[in-house]
PDB file of C-alpha atoms in Angstrom:
ATOM      1  CA  MET G  29     195.732  99.387   1.098  1.00 50.00           C
ATOM      2  CA  THR G  30     196.381  97.837  -1.646  1.00 59.00           C
ATOM      3  CA  LYS G  31     195.837  99.428  -5.192  1.00 62.00           C
ATOM      4  CA  ILE G  32     193.347  96.705  -6.253  1.00 58.00           C
ATOM      5  CA  THR G  33     191.813  97.208  -2.837  1.00 59.00           C
ATOM      6  CA  ALA G  34     191.607 101.460  -3.397  1.00 62.00           C
ATOM      7  CA  ALA G  35     190.006 100.692  -7.226  1.00 58.00           C
ATOM      8  CA  LEU G  36     187.791  98.522  -6.058  1.00 57.00           C
ATOM      9  CA  ARG G  37     186.544 100.434  -3.247  1.00 67.00           C
ATOM     10  CA  GLY G  38     184.301 102.786  -5.215  1.00 65.00           C
ATOM     11  CA  VAL G  39     182.737 100.407  -7.394  1.00 76.00           C
ATOM     12  CA  PRO G  40     180.520  97.880  -5.410  1.00 89.00           C
ATOM     13  CA  ALA G  41     179.497  95.470  -7.826  1.00 90.00           C
ATOM     14  CA  LEU G  42     182.856  95.427  -9.427  1.00 90.00           C
ATOM     15  CA  ARG G  43     184.313  94.682  -6.103  1.00 91.00           C
ATOM     16  CA  PHE G  44     181.918  91.330  -4.544  1.00 95.00           C
ATOM     17  CA  GLY G  45     182.800  89.900  -8.005  1.00 95.00           C
ATOM     18  CA  ALA G  46     186.514  89.990  -7.549  1.00 95.00           C
ATOM     19  CA  MET G  47     185.925  89.026  -3.594  1.00 97.00           C
ATOM     20  CA  ALA G  48     183.701  86.145  -4.519  1.00 97.00           C
ATOM     21  CA  LEU G  49     186.031  85.575  -7.411  1.00 98.00           C
ATOM     22  CA  LEU G  50     188.634  85.071  -4.892  1.00 98.00           C
ATOM     23  CA  GLY G  51     186.232  83.134  -2.562  1.00 98.00           C
ATOM     24  CA  SER G  52     185.683  80.391  -5.065  1.00 98.00           C
ATOM     25  CA  ALA G  53     189.792  80.461  -5.684  1.00 98.00           C
ATOM     26  CA  VAL G  54     189.825  79.702  -1.942  1.00 98.00           C
ATOM     27  CA  LEU G  55     187.153  76.690  -2.035  1.00 98.00           C
ATOM     28  CA  ALA G  56     189.172  75.416  -5.519  1.00 98.00           C
ATOM     29  CA  ALA G  57     192.834  74.735  -3.721  1.00 98.00           C
ATOM     30  CA  SER G  58     190.685  73.918  -0.353  1.00 98.00           C
ATOM     31  CA  ALA G  59     189.537  70.899  -2.817  1.00 98.00           C
ATOM     32  CA  GLN G  60     192.594  69.629  -3.669  1.00 98.00           C
ATOM     33  CA  ILE G  61     194.130  68.360   0.049  1.00 97.00           C
ATOM     34  CA  SER G  62     192.368  65.620  -0.096  1.00 94.00           C
ATOM     35  CA  LEU G  63     192.288  62.432   1.514  1.00 92.00           C
ATOM     36  CA  PRO G  64     191.538  59.381  -0.946  1.00 86.00           C
ATOM     37  CA  MET G  65     188.560  57.564   0.265  1.00 89.00           C
ATOM     38  CA  TRP G  66     185.129  55.899  -1.478  1.00 90.00           C
ATOM     39  CA  PRO G  67     182.935  57.016  -2.338  1.00 92.00           C
ATOM     40  CA  VAL G  68     183.306  60.473  -1.130  1.00 94.00           C
ATOM     41  CA  PRO G  69     186.986  62.571  -0.601  1.00 95.00           C
ATOM     42  CA  ALA G  70     188.157  63.933   3.182  1.00 96.00           C
ATOM     43  CA  THR G  71     188.536  67.624   1.897  1.00 98.00           C
ATOM     44  CA  LEU G  72     188.954  70.730   3.579  1.00 98.00           C
ATOM     45  CA  GLN G  73     186.324  72.046   1.201  1.00 98.00           C
ATOM     46  CA  SER G  74     184.071  72.364   4.151  1.00 98.00           C
ATOM     47  CA  LEU G  75     186.158  73.843   6.250  1.00 98.00           C
ATOM     48  CA  ALA G  76     186.177  76.929   3.760  1.00 98.00           C
ATOM     49  CA  VAL G  77     182.528  77.006   2.586  1.00 98.00           C
ATOM     50  CA  LEU G  78     182.198  77.862   7.084  1.00 98.00           C
ATOM     51  CA  LEU G  79     184.528  80.462   6.483  1.00 98.00           C
ATOM     52  CA  LEU G  80     183.499  81.793   3.510  1.00 98.00           C
ATOM     53  CA  GLY G  81     179.817  82.533   5.094  1.00 98.00           C
ATOM     54  CA  ALA G  82     181.243  83.388   8.084  1.00 98.00           C
ATOM     55  CA  LEU G  83     184.153  85.890   7.435  1.00 97.00           C
ATOM     56  CA  GLY G  84     182.107  86.929   4.201  1.00 97.00           C
ATOM     57  CA  GLY G  85     178.746  86.971   5.369  1.00 97.00           C
ATOM     58  CA  SER G  86     175.783  85.236   3.387  1.00 98.00           C
ATOM     59  CA  ARG G  87     175.900  86.696   0.252  1.00 97.00           C
ATOM     60  CA  LEU G  88     178.942  86.356  -0.934  1.00 98.00           C
ATOM     61  CA  GLY G  89     179.650  83.100   0.827  1.00 98.00           C
ATOM     62  CA  ALA G  90     176.892  81.838  -1.484  1.00 98.00           C
ATOM     63  CA  ALA G  91     178.097  83.632  -4.519  1.00 98.00           C
ATOM     64  CA  SER G  92     181.617  82.091  -4.042  1.00 98.00           C
ATOM     65  CA  VAL G  93     179.940  78.468  -3.690  1.00 98.00           C
ATOM     66  CA  ALA G  94     177.704  78.864  -7.031  1.00 98.00           C
ATOM     67  CA  LEU G  95     180.747  80.866  -8.887  1.00 98.00           C
ATOM     68  CA  TYR G  96     183.514  77.788  -8.011  1.00 98.00           C
ATOM     69  CA  LEU G  97     180.206  75.262  -8.543  1.00 98.00           C
ATOM     70  CA  ALA G  98     179.773  76.883 -12.654  1.00 98.00           C
ATOM     71  CA  GLU G  99     183.987  76.604 -12.898  1.00 98.00           C
ATOM     72  CA  GLY G 100     183.804  72.925 -12.113  1.00 98.00           C
ATOM     73  CA  ALA G 101     181.126  72.904 -14.019  1.00 98.00           C
ATOM     74  CA  MET G 102     182.492  74.712 -17.538  1.00 98.00           C
ATOM     75  CA  GLY G 103     185.351  72.141 -16.766  1.00 98.00           C
ATOM     76  CA  LEU G 104     187.938  73.825 -14.649  1.00 98.00           C
ATOM     77  CA  PRO G 105     189.919  71.380 -12.575  1.00 98.00           C
ATOM     78  CA  VAL G 106     188.518  73.123  -9.463  1.00 98.00           C
ATOM     79  CA  PHE G 107     186.932  69.949  -7.315  1.00 98.00           C
ATOM     80  CA  ALA G 108     188.883  67.375  -5.369  1.00 97.00           C
ATOM     81  CA  ASN G 109     191.431  65.543  -7.155  1.00 94.00           C
ATOM     82  CA  ALA G 110     191.913  68.311  -9.829  1.00 97.00           C
ATOM     83  CA  THR G 111     188.848  66.967 -11.513  1.00 97.00           C
ATOM     84  CA  GLY G 112     186.119  69.278 -13.129  1.00 98.00           C
ATOM     85  CA  GLY G 113     183.142  68.973 -15.799  1.00 98.00           C
ATOM     86  CA  ILE G 114     179.508  68.053 -15.624  1.00 97.00           C
ATOM     87  CA  ALA G 115     179.700  64.139 -14.858  1.00 97.00           C
ATOM     88  CA  VAL G 116     181.458  65.421 -11.079  1.00 97.00           C
ATOM     89  CA  LEU G 117     177.739  67.079 -11.064  1.00 97.00           C
ATOM     90  CA  ALA G 118     176.061  63.578 -12.210  1.00 97.00           C
ATOM     91  CA  GLY G 119     178.459  61.654 -10.067  1.00 97.00           C
ATOM     92  CA  PRO G 120     178.107  60.249  -6.324  1.00 97.00           C
ATOM     93  CA  THR G 121     179.694  63.438  -4.332  1.00 97.00           C
ATOM     94  CA  ALA G 122     177.227  66.203  -6.007  1.00 98.00           C
ATOM     95  CA  GLY G 123     174.981  66.626  -3.716  1.00 98.00           C
ATOM     96  CA  TYR G 124     177.644  67.403  -1.230  1.00 98.00           C
ATOM     97  CA  LEU G 125     178.590  70.446  -3.847  1.00 98.00           C
ATOM     98  CA  LEU G 126     175.385  71.429  -4.011  1.00 98.00           C
ATOM     99  CA  GLY G 127     175.169  71.369  -0.357  1.00 98.00           C
ATOM    100  CA  PHE G 128     177.688  73.799  -0.336  1.00 98.00           C
ATOM    101  CA  LEU G 129     175.617  76.668  -1.367  1.00 98.00           C
ATOM    102  CA  PRO G 130     172.933  76.213   1.847  1.00 98.00           C
ATOM    103  CA  ALA G 131     175.982  75.773   4.154  1.00 98.00           C
ATOM    104  CA  ALA G 132     177.934  79.287   3.028  1.00 98.00           C
ATOM    105  CA  TRP G 133     173.980  81.197   3.412  1.00 98.00           C
ATOM    106  CA  LEU G 134     173.656  79.585   7.166  1.00 98.00           C
ATOM    107  CA  ALA G 135     177.428  80.245   8.069  1.00 98.00           C
ATOM    108  CA  GLY G 136     176.948  83.282   7.106  1.00 98.00           C
ATOM    109  CA  LEU G 137     173.655  84.696  10.076  1.00 98.00           C
ATOM    110  CA  VAL G 138     177.045  83.560  12.575  1.00 97.00           C
ATOM    111  CA  GLY G 139     176.067  86.506  14.944  1.00 95.00           C
ATOM    112  CA  SER G 140     178.553  88.313  16.930  1.00 95.00           C
ATOM    113  CA  ALA G 141     177.964  86.238  20.258  1.00 96.00           C
ATOM    114  CA  TRP G 142     179.841  82.666  20.367  1.00 96.00           C
ATOM    115  CA  PRO G 143     177.466  80.503  21.708  1.00 97.00           C
ATOM    116  CA  ARG G 144     175.290  81.546  18.191  1.00 97.00           C
ATOM    117  CA  GLN G 145     178.619  81.027  16.527  1.00 98.00           C
ATOM    118  CA  VAL G 146     178.971  77.305  17.445  1.00 98.00           C
ATOM    119  CA  LEU G 147     175.494  76.374  16.792  1.00 98.00           C
ATOM    120  CA  VAL G 148     175.823  77.991  13.121  1.00 98.00           C
ATOM    121  CA  LEU G 149     178.562  76.150  12.335  1.00 98.00           C
ATOM    122  CA  ALA G 150     177.677  73.707  13.505  1.00 98.00           C
ATOM    123  CA  ALA G 151     174.720  73.481  11.609  1.00 98.00           C
ATOM    124  CA  ALA G 152     175.869  74.678   8.696  1.00 98.00           C
ATOM    125  CA  HIS G 153     178.382  72.023   8.178  1.00 98.00           C
ATOM    126  CA  LEU G 154     176.112  68.987   9.446  1.00 98.00           C
ATOM    127  CA  LEU G 155     173.574  70.622   7.056  1.00 98.00           C
ATOM    128  CA  LEU G 156     176.120  70.123   3.708  1.00 97.00           C
ATOM    129  CA  PHE G 157     175.517  66.491   4.567  1.00 98.00           C
ATOM    130  CA  VAL G 158     171.784  66.200   4.166  1.00 98.00           C
ATOM    131  CA  PRO G 159     171.077  66.427  -0.192  1.00 98.00           C
ATOM    132  CA  GLY G 160     175.428  65.155  -0.034  1.00 98.00           C
ATOM    133  CA  VAL G 161     174.033  61.838   2.108  1.00 98.00           C
ATOM    134  CA  ALA G 162     170.823  61.308  -0.103  1.00 98.00           C
ATOM    135  CA  TRP G 163     172.090  61.860  -3.057  1.00 98.00           C
ATOM    136  CA  LEU G 164     175.060  59.452  -1.728  1.00 98.00           C
ATOM    137  CA  ALA G 165     172.190  56.567  -1.901  1.00 98.00           C
ATOM    138  CA  GLY G 166     171.027  56.600  -5.013  1.00 98.00           C
ATOM    139  CA  PHE G 167     174.279  55.347  -5.857  1.00 98.00           C
ATOM    140  CA  VAL G 168     175.470  53.210  -2.371  1.00 98.00           C
ATOM    141  CA  GLY G 169     172.307  52.990  -0.833  1.00 98.00           C
ATOM    142  CA  TRP G 170     170.728  54.449   2.391  1.00 98.00           C
ATOM    143  CA  GLU G 171     173.177  52.045   5.213  1.00 98.00           C
ATOM    144  CA  ARG G 172     175.915  52.527   3.107  1.00 97.00           C
ATOM    145  CA  ALA G 173     175.838  56.007   2.209  1.00 98.00           C
ATOM    146  CA  LEU G 174     175.088  56.846   6.288  1.00 98.00           C
ATOM    147  CA  MET G 175     178.308  55.097   7.318  1.00 97.00           C
ATOM    148  CA  ALA G 176     180.455  56.489   4.532  1.00 96.00           C
ATOM    149  CA  GLY G 177     178.703  59.554   3.602  1.00 97.00           C
ATOM    150  CA  PHE G 178     178.241  60.839   7.125  1.00 98.00           C
ATOM    151  CA  VAL G 179     179.151  58.706   9.873  1.00 98.00           C
ATOM    152  CA  LEU G 180     182.905  58.440   8.834  1.00 97.00           C
ATOM    153  CA  PHE G 181     183.095  62.275   8.335  1.00 97.00           C
ATOM    154  CA  LEU G 182     181.785  63.195  11.973  1.00 98.00           C
ATOM    155  CA  PRO G 183     184.891  63.320  13.709  1.00 97.00           C
ATOM    156  CA  GLY G 184     186.776  66.126  10.847  1.00 97.00           C
ATOM    157  CA  THR G 185     183.746  67.377  10.857  1.00 98.00           C
ATOM    158  CA  ALA G 186     183.791  68.333  14.703  1.00 98.00           C
ATOM    159  CA  VAL G 187     187.115  69.397  14.478  1.00 98.00           C
ATOM    160  CA  LYS G 188     186.888  71.713  11.387  1.00 98.00           C
ATOM    161  CA  THR G 189     183.750  73.163  12.874  1.00 98.00           C
ATOM    162  CA  ALA G 190     186.107  74.356  15.533  1.00 98.00           C
ATOM    163  CA  LEU G 191     188.710  75.326  14.158  1.00 98.00           C
ATOM    164  CA  ALA G 192     186.255  77.733  11.752  1.00 98.00           C
ATOM    165  CA  PHE G 193     184.695  78.716  14.705  1.00 98.00           C
ATOM    166  CA  ALA G 194     188.634  79.474  16.274  1.00 98.00           C
ATOM    167  CA  VAL G 195     189.601  81.262  12.747  1.00 98.00           C
ATOM    168  CA  LEU G 196     186.244  83.409  12.973  1.00 98.00           C
ATOM    169  CA  ARG G 197     186.722  84.725  16.551  1.00 97.00           C
ATOM    170  CA  ALA G 198     190.634  85.317  16.055  1.00 96.00           C
ATOM    171  CA  ALA G 199     189.837  87.186  12.784  1.00 96.00           C
ATOM    172  CA  ARG G 200     186.793  89.174  14.607  1.00 92.00           C
ATOM    173  CA  ARG G 201     189.178  90.286  17.364  1.00 91.00           C
ATOM    174  CA  GLY G 202     191.758  91.324  14.920  1.00 71.00           C
TER     175      GLY G 202
END
């Protein structure tokens, strides 16, 4: 046990805050692994969101995402391609960013049985597309939003969901 972990052990609120800060940093790092696509880049953020919720629980997962969004709103370069600011939260990707909140919360409800884990992780991953596509449609129209903001991402979504499931199973074994 590290000295930091030992120090945080007796202070639950401080420990929770430190863990949420760490989660927001993981999410910020995952945003920088990006394939430049328009209007929505492909990143590892959704994988990070699933894992934050699944490994940390609903409260910590959502708190990490909320902190990440607040950091970005303040202008810190935490969003994809090292961007930040209110403009990003009003741009084409804003719905996806906000969709991370309910997705992390839902991922925190994975439970311990593997069939439930697969279903919850898949549902959480798909859930973030609802506000994402709806918001994007205001910029590019519904047909383009569905194709460029959902259908195009389905193969990656399946891979990242499977990877989240594998990491979750491995973490719970060890």
